[in-house]
Short mmCIF file of C-alpha atoms in Angstrom, two decimals:
data_model
loop_
_atom_site.label_atom_id
_atom_site.label_comp_id
_atom_site.label_asym_id
_atom_site.label_seq_id
_atom_site.Cartn_x
_atom_site.Cartn_y
_atom_site.Cartn_z
CA MET A 1 -47.68 -15.81 98.77
CA GLN A 2 -44.70 -14.22 96.97
CA ASN A 3 -44.72 -10.29 97.32
CA LEU A 4 -43.79 -8.92 93.98
CA LEU A 5 -44.78 -5.18 94.49
CA CYS A 6 -42.13 -2.72 93.62
CA ASP A 7 -40.37 -0.86 96.26
CA HIS A 8 -42.22 2.27 96.02
CA HIS A 9 -45.70 0.72 95.78
CA THR A 10 -47.78 2.14 98.60
CA PHE A 11 -50.54 -0.60 98.82
CA ASP A 12 -50.60 -2.12 102.49
CA VAL A 13 -50.21 -5.91 101.55
CA THR A 14 -50.66 -6.91 105.44
CA ASN A 15 -54.14 -5.48 105.28
CA LEU A 16 -55.86 -7.23 102.29
CA SER A 17 -58.81 -8.05 104.58
CA ASN A 18 -59.59 -4.60 105.02
CA MET A 19 -60.08 -4.12 100.88
CA PRO A 20 -63.67 -3.40 99.85
CA ASP A 21 -65.80 -6.02 98.40
CA THR A 22 -63.25 -8.79 98.91
CA ALA A 23 -62.64 -11.59 101.47
CA MET A 24 -59.20 -12.72 102.63
CA PRO A 25 -58.04 -15.12 99.51
CA ASN A 26 -55.98 -18.33 100.16
CA THR A 27 -52.64 -16.69 98.88
CA LYS A 28 -50.44 -19.79 99.07
CA GLY A 29 -48.04 -19.96 96.18
CA LYS A 30 -49.70 -16.91 94.46
CA TRP A 31 -48.23 -13.57 93.19
CA LEU A 32 -49.35 -10.21 94.70
CA LEU A 33 -48.54 -7.81 91.95
CA PRO A 34 -48.88 -3.94 91.13
CA PRO A 35 -51.81 -3.33 88.58
CA LEU A 36 -50.94 -4.05 85.02
CA VAL A 37 -50.26 -1.13 82.65
CA ASP A 38 -51.21 -1.42 79.06
CA LEU A 39 -49.31 0.80 76.53
CA CYS A 40 -51.75 -0.27 73.76
CA GLY A 41 -55.30 -1.66 74.19
CA VAL A 42 -58.40 -0.70 72.05
CA ILE A 43 -61.20 0.35 74.38
CA ALA A 44 -64.11 2.16 72.28
CA ASP A 45 -67.63 2.05 71.27
CA ASN A 46 -67.94 0.36 68.01
CA GLU A 47 -69.71 -2.50 66.23
CA HIS A 48 -67.27 -4.94 67.89
CA ALA A 49 -67.38 -3.95 71.50
CA SER A 50 -68.14 -1.16 73.89
CA ILE A 51 -66.13 1.08 76.33
CA LYS A 52 -68.17 -0.81 79.36
CA THR A 53 -67.24 -4.21 78.15
CA GLU A 54 -63.74 -3.71 77.32
CA SER A 55 -63.14 -1.51 80.65
CA GLN A 56 -64.77 -4.17 82.72
CA SER A 57 -62.41 -7.14 80.82
CA ALA A 58 -59.34 -5.04 81.38
CA LYS A 59 -60.19 -4.78 85.10
CA ALA A 60 -61.00 -8.50 85.56
CA ASN A 61 -57.71 -9.27 83.83
CA GLY A 62 -55.57 -6.86 86.05
CA PHE A 63 -55.24 -3.83 83.92
CA LEU A 64 -56.12 -0.72 85.85
CA HIS A 65 -54.51 1.59 83.47
CA VAL A 66 -54.89 1.32 79.44
CA CYS A 67 -53.39 3.66 77.03
CA THR A 68 -55.36 3.54 73.67
CA PRO A 69 -54.03 4.68 70.41
CA PRO A 70 -55.29 7.09 67.70
CA THR A 71 -57.09 5.58 64.66
CA TYR A 72 -58.31 7.06 61.56
CA GLU A 73 -61.99 6.37 62.95
CA ARG A 74 -60.94 8.09 66.40
CA PRO A 75 -58.01 10.57 66.19
CA LEU A 76 -58.29 11.40 69.81
CA ASP A 77 -57.46 15.02 69.07
CA ASN A 78 -60.60 16.68 70.69
CA VAL A 79 -60.14 17.43 74.48
CA SER A 80 -63.94 17.24 75.27
CA VAL A 81 -64.04 13.90 73.71
CA LEU A 82 -61.03 12.64 75.50
CA ASP A 83 -62.63 13.57 78.91
CA ASP A 84 -65.91 11.86 78.03
CA LEU A 85 -64.03 8.58 77.07
CA ALA A 86 -62.17 8.78 80.33
CA LYS A 87 -65.30 9.35 82.29
CA LYS A 88 -67.04 6.27 80.91
CA ALA A 89 -64.07 4.21 81.61
CA SER A 90 -63.62 5.20 84.88
CA GLU A 91 -67.40 4.29 85.59
CA HIS A 92 -66.24 0.76 84.99
CA GLY A 93 -63.14 0.68 87.12
CA ILE A 94 -60.27 1.54 84.92
CA ASN A 95 -58.14 4.51 84.01
CA LEU A 96 -58.00 4.97 80.26
CA HIS A 97 -55.16 7.29 78.93
CA PHE A 98 -54.90 8.46 75.40
CA ILE A 99 -52.14 8.88 73.02
CA GLY A 100 -53.27 11.91 70.97
CA ALA A 101 -53.19 13.00 67.45
CA LEU A 102 -49.83 14.01 65.93
CA THR A 103 -51.41 15.33 62.71
CA GLN A 104 -54.97 16.50 62.14
CA ASN A 105 -57.23 13.55 61.59
CA LEU A 106 -54.12 11.35 61.51
CA ASN A 107 -53.69 12.61 57.62
CA GLY A 108 -49.99 13.23 57.97
CA GLU A 109 -50.15 16.63 56.40
CA LYS A 110 -50.97 19.32 59.06
CA LEU A 111 -50.00 19.22 62.56
CA ALA A 112 -52.55 18.82 65.56
CA ASN A 113 -52.97 21.04 68.29
CA ILE A 114 -50.64 19.36 70.38
CA ALA A 115 -50.58 22.08 73.31
CA SER A 116 -53.95 21.59 73.76
CA LEU A 117 -53.47 17.93 73.93
CA LYS A 118 -50.72 17.80 76.29
CA ASN A 119 -52.21 17.67 79.72
CA LYS A 120 -54.73 15.05 78.54
CA THR A 121 -52.59 12.54 76.97
CA VAL A 122 -49.52 10.51 77.73
CA ALA A 123 -48.15 10.93 74.22
CA VAL A 124 -49.07 11.65 70.69
CA SER A 125 -48.64 9.65 67.68
CA ASN A 126 -49.86 9.02 64.07
CA GLY A 127 -50.74 5.62 64.60
CA ARG A 128 -50.04 3.49 61.79
CA CYS A 129 -50.85 6.16 59.46
CA GLY A 130 -47.95 7.64 57.23
CA PHE A 131 -46.76 11.16 56.57
CA ALA A 132 -47.33 13.06 53.56
CA ASN A 133 -43.35 13.65 53.45
CA ASP A 134 -40.46 13.62 55.79
CA ASP A 135 -40.61 17.49 56.17
CA VAL A 136 -44.06 17.05 58.16
CA LEU A 137 -42.38 14.23 60.47
CA LEU A 138 -39.62 16.51 61.21
CA ARG A 139 -41.71 19.49 61.88
CA ALA A 140 -43.96 17.19 63.98
CA LEU A 141 -41.29 15.73 66.15
CA GLU A 142 -39.72 19.48 66.54
CA TYR A 143 -43.12 20.66 67.58
CA ALA A 144 -43.43 17.71 70.16
CA LYS A 145 -40.25 18.44 71.61
CA THR A 146 -41.01 22.05 72.21
CA PHE A 147 -43.95 21.07 74.31
CA ASP A 148 -41.87 18.21 76.02
CA ILE A 149 -44.28 15.57 75.00
CA LYS A 150 -43.42 11.90 74.09
CA VAL A 151 -43.98 10.78 70.58
CA PHE A 152 -45.13 6.91 70.13
CA PHE A 153 -44.53 5.24 66.97
CA TYR A 154 -46.26 2.17 65.37
CA PRO A 155 -43.42 1.95 62.74
CA ASN A 156 -45.10 1.05 59.14
CA GLU A 157 -44.29 2.35 55.58
CA PRO A 158 -47.71 2.19 54.00
CA SER A 159 -46.15 1.87 50.42
CA LEU A 160 -44.66 -1.27 51.35
CA SER A 161 -47.20 -2.77 53.62
CA LYS A 162 -50.37 -1.80 51.17
CA ASN A 163 -52.85 -4.45 50.97
CA GLY A 164 -50.81 -6.94 52.75
CA VAL A 165 -52.64 -9.32 55.33
CA ALA A 166 -49.92 -11.58 56.49
CA HIS A 167 -45.84 -11.93 57.09
CA ASP A 168 -44.47 -11.98 53.54
CA GLY A 169 -42.96 -15.56 53.70
CA TYR A 170 -43.75 -19.07 52.82
CA VAL A 171 -46.89 -19.16 54.57
CA ALA A 172 -48.57 -16.40 53.11
CA SER A 173 -47.34 -17.56 49.69
CA TYR A 174 -48.66 -21.08 49.99
CA HIS A 175 -52.12 -19.59 51.08
CA GLY A 176 -52.03 -16.80 48.40
CA LEU A 177 -52.12 -14.02 50.59
CA MET A 178 -50.72 -10.69 49.99
CA GLY A 179 -47.52 -10.23 52.25
CA ILE A 180 -46.25 -7.73 54.46
CA PRO A 181 -42.41 -7.82 54.40
CA TRP A 182 -40.46 -6.96 57.58
CA ILE A 183 -38.90 -4.02 55.76
CA ALA A 184 -42.21 -2.17 55.77
CA GLU A 185 -41.53 -2.13 59.52
CA THR A 186 -37.69 -1.22 59.70
CA VAL A 187 -37.48 1.27 56.66
CA ALA A 188 -39.97 3.55 58.91
CA LEU A 189 -38.34 2.73 62.10
CA ALA A 190 -34.82 3.49 60.71
CA LYS A 191 -36.02 6.98 59.38
CA GLN A 192 -37.96 7.68 62.67
CA LEU A 193 -34.70 6.95 64.59
CA LEU A 194 -32.71 9.39 62.59
CA ILE A 195 -35.13 12.06 63.00
CA VAL A 196 -35.56 11.44 66.87
CA GLU A 197 -31.56 11.57 66.91
CA GLU A 198 -31.76 15.07 65.17
CA THR A 199 -34.84 16.56 67.02
CA ASP A 200 -33.89 14.70 70.52
CA VAL A 201 -37.61 14.18 71.32
CA THR A 202 -38.34 11.38 73.58
CA ALA A 203 -40.00 8.32 71.79
CA HIS A 204 -41.48 5.08 72.21
CA PHE A 205 -41.71 2.27 69.58
CA SER A 206 -44.86 0.06 69.94
CA GLN A 207 -45.60 -3.32 68.85
CA LEU A 208 -42.28 -4.08 67.14
CA SER A 209 -42.16 -7.58 65.12
CA CYS A 210 -39.29 -8.41 63.85
CA ARG A 211 -35.40 -8.89 64.29
CA SER A 212 -34.02 -6.19 62.37
CA SER A 213 -36.38 -3.60 64.34
CA ILE A 214 -34.86 -4.97 67.60
CA GLU A 215 -31.18 -4.54 66.19
CA LEU A 216 -32.08 -0.92 65.36
CA ILE A 217 -33.52 0.13 68.80
CA ARG A 218 -30.61 -1.87 70.42
CA ASN A 219 -28.25 0.29 68.42
CA ALA A 220 -30.00 3.39 69.22
CA LYS A 221 -29.73 2.68 72.99
CA ALA A 222 -26.33 2.08 72.67
CA LYS A 223 -25.88 5.36 71.28
CA GLY A 224 -27.94 7.08 74.00
CA LEU A 225 -30.97 8.16 72.22
CA PRO A 226 -34.26 8.70 74.46
CA VAL A 227 -36.14 5.71 73.28
CA THR A 228 -38.12 2.68 74.79
CA CYS A 229 -40.06 0.28 72.85
CA ASP A 230 -42.59 -2.61 73.26
CA VAL A 231 -43.80 -5.93 71.64
CA ALA A 232 -47.12 -7.40 71.90
CA MET A 233 -47.63 -10.47 74.01
CA HIS A 234 -49.12 -12.65 71.13
CA GLN A 235 -45.74 -11.87 69.04
CA LEU A 236 -43.83 -13.81 71.71
CA HIS A 237 -45.75 -16.87 71.48
CA LEU A 238 -46.93 -17.13 67.99
CA THR A 239 -45.62 -16.97 64.48
CA ASP A 240 -47.06 -16.88 60.87
CA ASP A 241 -47.46 -20.62 61.24
CA ALA A 242 -50.62 -19.70 63.29
CA ILE A 243 -52.54 -18.56 60.14
CA ASP A 244 -52.09 -21.77 58.52
CA GLY A 245 -55.41 -22.92 57.12
CA TYR A 246 -56.58 -19.21 56.78
CA ASN A 247 -57.08 -18.77 60.46
CA THR A 248 -58.43 -15.43 60.72
CA LEU A 249 -57.99 -15.69 64.75
CA ALA A 250 -54.34 -15.19 63.99
CA TYR A 251 -54.82 -12.09 61.66
CA VAL A 252 -53.23 -9.32 63.28
CA ILE A 253 -51.28 -5.92 62.15
CA PRO A 254 -48.33 -5.90 62.32
CA PRO A 255 -48.51 -9.66 61.25
CA LEU A 256 -47.34 -12.69 63.13
CA ARG A 257 -43.68 -12.98 61.95
CA SER A 258 -41.24 -15.90 61.29
CA ASN A 259 -39.77 -18.23 63.76
CA THR A 260 -36.29 -16.05 63.21
CA ASP A 261 -38.16 -12.95 64.26
CA GLN A 262 -39.78 -14.54 67.35
CA LYS A 263 -36.46 -15.80 68.88
CA ALA A 264 -35.11 -12.06 68.28
CA LEU A 265 -38.04 -10.71 70.11
CA LEU A 266 -37.44 -13.06 72.97
CA LYS A 267 -33.86 -12.26 73.11
CA GLY A 268 -34.53 -8.57 72.94
CA LEU A 269 -37.02 -9.05 75.90
CA GLN A 270 -34.20 -10.87 78.10
CA ASP A 271 -31.39 -8.39 77.32
CA GLY A 272 -33.43 -5.43 77.99
CA THR A 273 -33.51 -3.99 74.52
CA ILE A 274 -37.59 -4.50 74.95
CA ASP A 275 -38.84 -2.56 77.74
CA ALA A 276 -42.25 -3.34 78.05
CA ILE A 277 -44.95 -6.00 76.86
CA CYS A 278 -48.26 -4.63 75.75
CA SER A 279 -51.74 -6.55 74.98
CA HIS A 280 -52.58 -4.91 71.69
CA HIS A 281 -56.02 -5.74 72.85
CA GLU A 282 -58.54 -5.20 69.70
CA PRO A 283 -61.85 -7.00 70.16
CA VAL A 284 -63.46 -8.10 66.78
CA ASN A 285 -66.73 -9.76 66.55
CA LEU A 286 -66.73 -13.48 65.23
CA THR A 287 -68.87 -12.46 62.22
CA ALA A 288 -66.29 -10.04 60.79
CA LYS A 289 -63.35 -12.93 61.82
CA LYS A 290 -65.60 -15.44 59.53
CA ALA A 291 -65.12 -13.70 56.54
CA PRO A 292 -62.22 -14.60 54.07
CA PHE A 293 -58.83 -13.94 55.39
CA ALA A 294 -58.17 -10.94 53.20
CA ASP A 295 -61.76 -9.45 53.94
CA SER A 296 -61.56 -10.25 57.58
CA VAL A 297 -60.61 -7.59 60.29
CA ALA A 298 -57.38 -7.74 61.88
CA GLY A 299 -57.36 -7.78 66.01
CA ILE A 300 -56.88 -10.12 69.00
CA ASN A 301 -58.51 -10.28 72.35
CA GLY A 302 -55.26 -9.69 74.28
CA PHE A 303 -56.70 -9.03 77.73
CA ASP A 304 -57.94 -12.56 78.69
CA THR A 305 -54.98 -14.47 77.81
CA PHE A 306 -52.30 -11.98 79.12
CA MET A 307 -51.51 -12.98 82.15
CA ALA A 308 -51.18 -16.84 81.36
CA LEU A 309 -49.01 -16.04 78.62
CA GLY A 310 -46.68 -13.85 80.76
CA VAL A 311 -46.64 -16.86 83.37
CA LYS A 312 -45.59 -18.87 80.41
CA LEU A 313 -42.38 -16.89 79.89
CA VAL A 314 -41.60 -17.37 83.27
CA ASN A 315 -41.99 -21.25 83.31
CA ASP A 316 -40.13 -21.38 80.15
CA GLY A 317 -37.20 -19.48 81.42
CA ILE A 318 -37.50 -16.38 79.30
CA LEU A 319 -38.01 -14.00 82.27
CA THR A 320 -38.19 -14.13 86.17
CA ALA A 321 -41.23 -13.45 87.71
CA LYS A 322 -39.69 -10.11 88.83
CA GLN A 323 -38.62 -9.10 85.29
CA LEU A 324 -42.13 -9.99 84.03
CA VAL A 325 -43.60 -7.51 86.56
CA GLU A 326 -41.16 -4.89 85.33
CA LYS A 327 -42.25 -5.55 81.45
CA ILE A 328 -45.95 -5.51 82.25
CA SER A 329 -46.42 -3.26 85.13
CA ILE A 330 -43.26 -0.89 86.36
CA ASN A 331 -41.51 -0.29 82.95
CA PRO A 332 -45.10 0.61 81.26
CA ALA A 333 -46.05 3.15 84.01
CA LYS A 334 -42.73 4.72 83.63
CA ILE A 335 -42.92 4.98 79.76
CA ALA A 336 -46.19 6.50 80.07
CA ASN A 337 -45.62 8.49 83.18
CA ILE A 338 -48.57 6.81 85.03
CA ASP A 339 -48.77 6.92 88.61
CA ASN A 340 -49.24 3.05 89.30
CA THR A 341 -48.87 3.08 93.30
CA HIS A 342 -52.55 2.32 94.05
CA GLY A 343 -54.00 -1.05 94.32
CA ALA A 344 -52.80 -4.54 93.45
CA ILE A 345 -53.71 -7.71 91.89
CA LEU A 346 -53.61 -11.38 93.00
CA VAL A 347 -52.34 -13.98 90.51
CA ASN A 348 -52.55 -17.69 90.57
CA PRO A 349 -49.75 -18.55 88.37
CA ALA A 350 -50.34 -22.30 88.80
CA LEU A 351 -54.01 -22.10 87.85
CA ALA A 352 -54.95 -24.23 84.82
CA TRP A 353 -57.91 -23.06 82.67
CA THR A 354 -59.18 -23.78 79.22
CA VAL A 355 -59.84 -20.68 76.99
CA ASN A 356 -63.52 -20.65 75.80
CA HIS A 357 -66.09 -18.59 74.85
CA ASP A 358 -67.81 -18.76 77.97
CA ASN A 359 -64.76 -17.58 80.25
CA LEU A 360 -63.77 -14.79 78.05
CA THR A 361 -64.40 -11.59 79.54
CA SER A 362 -64.06 -9.30 76.40
CA HIS A 363 -66.92 -8.97 74.27
CA GLY A 364 -64.35 -10.01 71.52
CA LYS A 365 -63.94 -13.87 71.37
CA ASN A 366 -61.18 -13.36 68.78
CA THR A 367 -58.16 -15.28 70.16
CA PRO A 368 -55.99 -17.99 68.48
CA PHE A 369 -55.60 -19.71 71.96
CA ILE A 370 -59.37 -20.57 71.84
CA ASN A 371 -59.67 -24.26 73.13
CA GLN A 372 -56.17 -24.33 74.58
CA THR A 373 -55.25 -25.02 78.36
CA LEU A 374 -53.20 -22.10 79.64
CA VAL A 375 -51.76 -21.62 83.13
CA GLY A 376 -52.02 -18.55 85.42
CA LYS A 377 -54.88 -16.16 85.96
CA VAL A 378 -55.65 -12.74 87.75
CA GLU A 379 -57.98 -14.07 90.74
CA GLN A 380 -58.61 -10.79 92.47
CA VAL A 381 -58.22 -7.09 91.92
CA PHE A 382 -57.53 -4.76 95.04
CA PHE A 383 -57.87 -1.00 95.46
CA ASP A 384 -56.35 1.29 98.29
#
């Protein structure tokens, strides 16, 4: 067994047999890792899934810590609501962490009560919703800086992405789909970076998808700005070619981009520009996915295939096993200021399995990897 636990981890790897509800596993050729930390996973009670099903899925796939973002439907701006959601998730074995609302109801106009959210959230954000104007954005970041709370951004300029459902390129044009240009992301990102520089607020940029975004973050880091960023796992393995034939299982926001963008993401992952990989888990029922592409619901089951796709990055020589652990556990924990020193997961990096509806633990069966054979799986989860 290869022990890839970080130096500060407190889990006693010599005493696996004493862990509750487990038997001593066959560990030959396997990896012992710290629990995974997800910087963006949707765990909620809605028409697509429940807190119970998605918490259980997260746990089964090694995620003991999941940060969930605010949305219009669930702005995460009420402390009592956050406590209730966290309690429900903990009953099913995971720690649910919240990215609270930066403006009231995410309307981009009036600032939320960040002071009340500070001790209940890992950060604040306006999600993918826009701001009424740049003055609101400036005041919001100044306010967050005053309370020393991190701000998460999901860069998006709504006026440029409105009604779009796919990357603005040949594939979308061929299928007659409204495109989302890469500049919708980078225009917002460039503005946000400038105001981060002005306010000196600590910021994290999540789910970056295109080459220019990576270049902007690389330059910002070179200037010494207090910024980090992540990419969704599926963006590292898929391009907009995956939507060919109106494949709604590959419909995600931000959209799958071009081959050039994908290569830039992989390079940014290797050189350290990209700090972390998130699941961007968003379960969607198959009925919604069967609607015409533009009318279907964006989202992907990111939990079930996450580890296998991570192993593929190692097998393809993109990352070493140690670097993978940094991207999916160590760095995300640092970014969200989460104590990830309790528990461990056992991964079989050589286990081949075929993705099908029966072995997906999430209630959402929405994955473009359905019927594909992947290699690598979490076999056991341990607690200390």
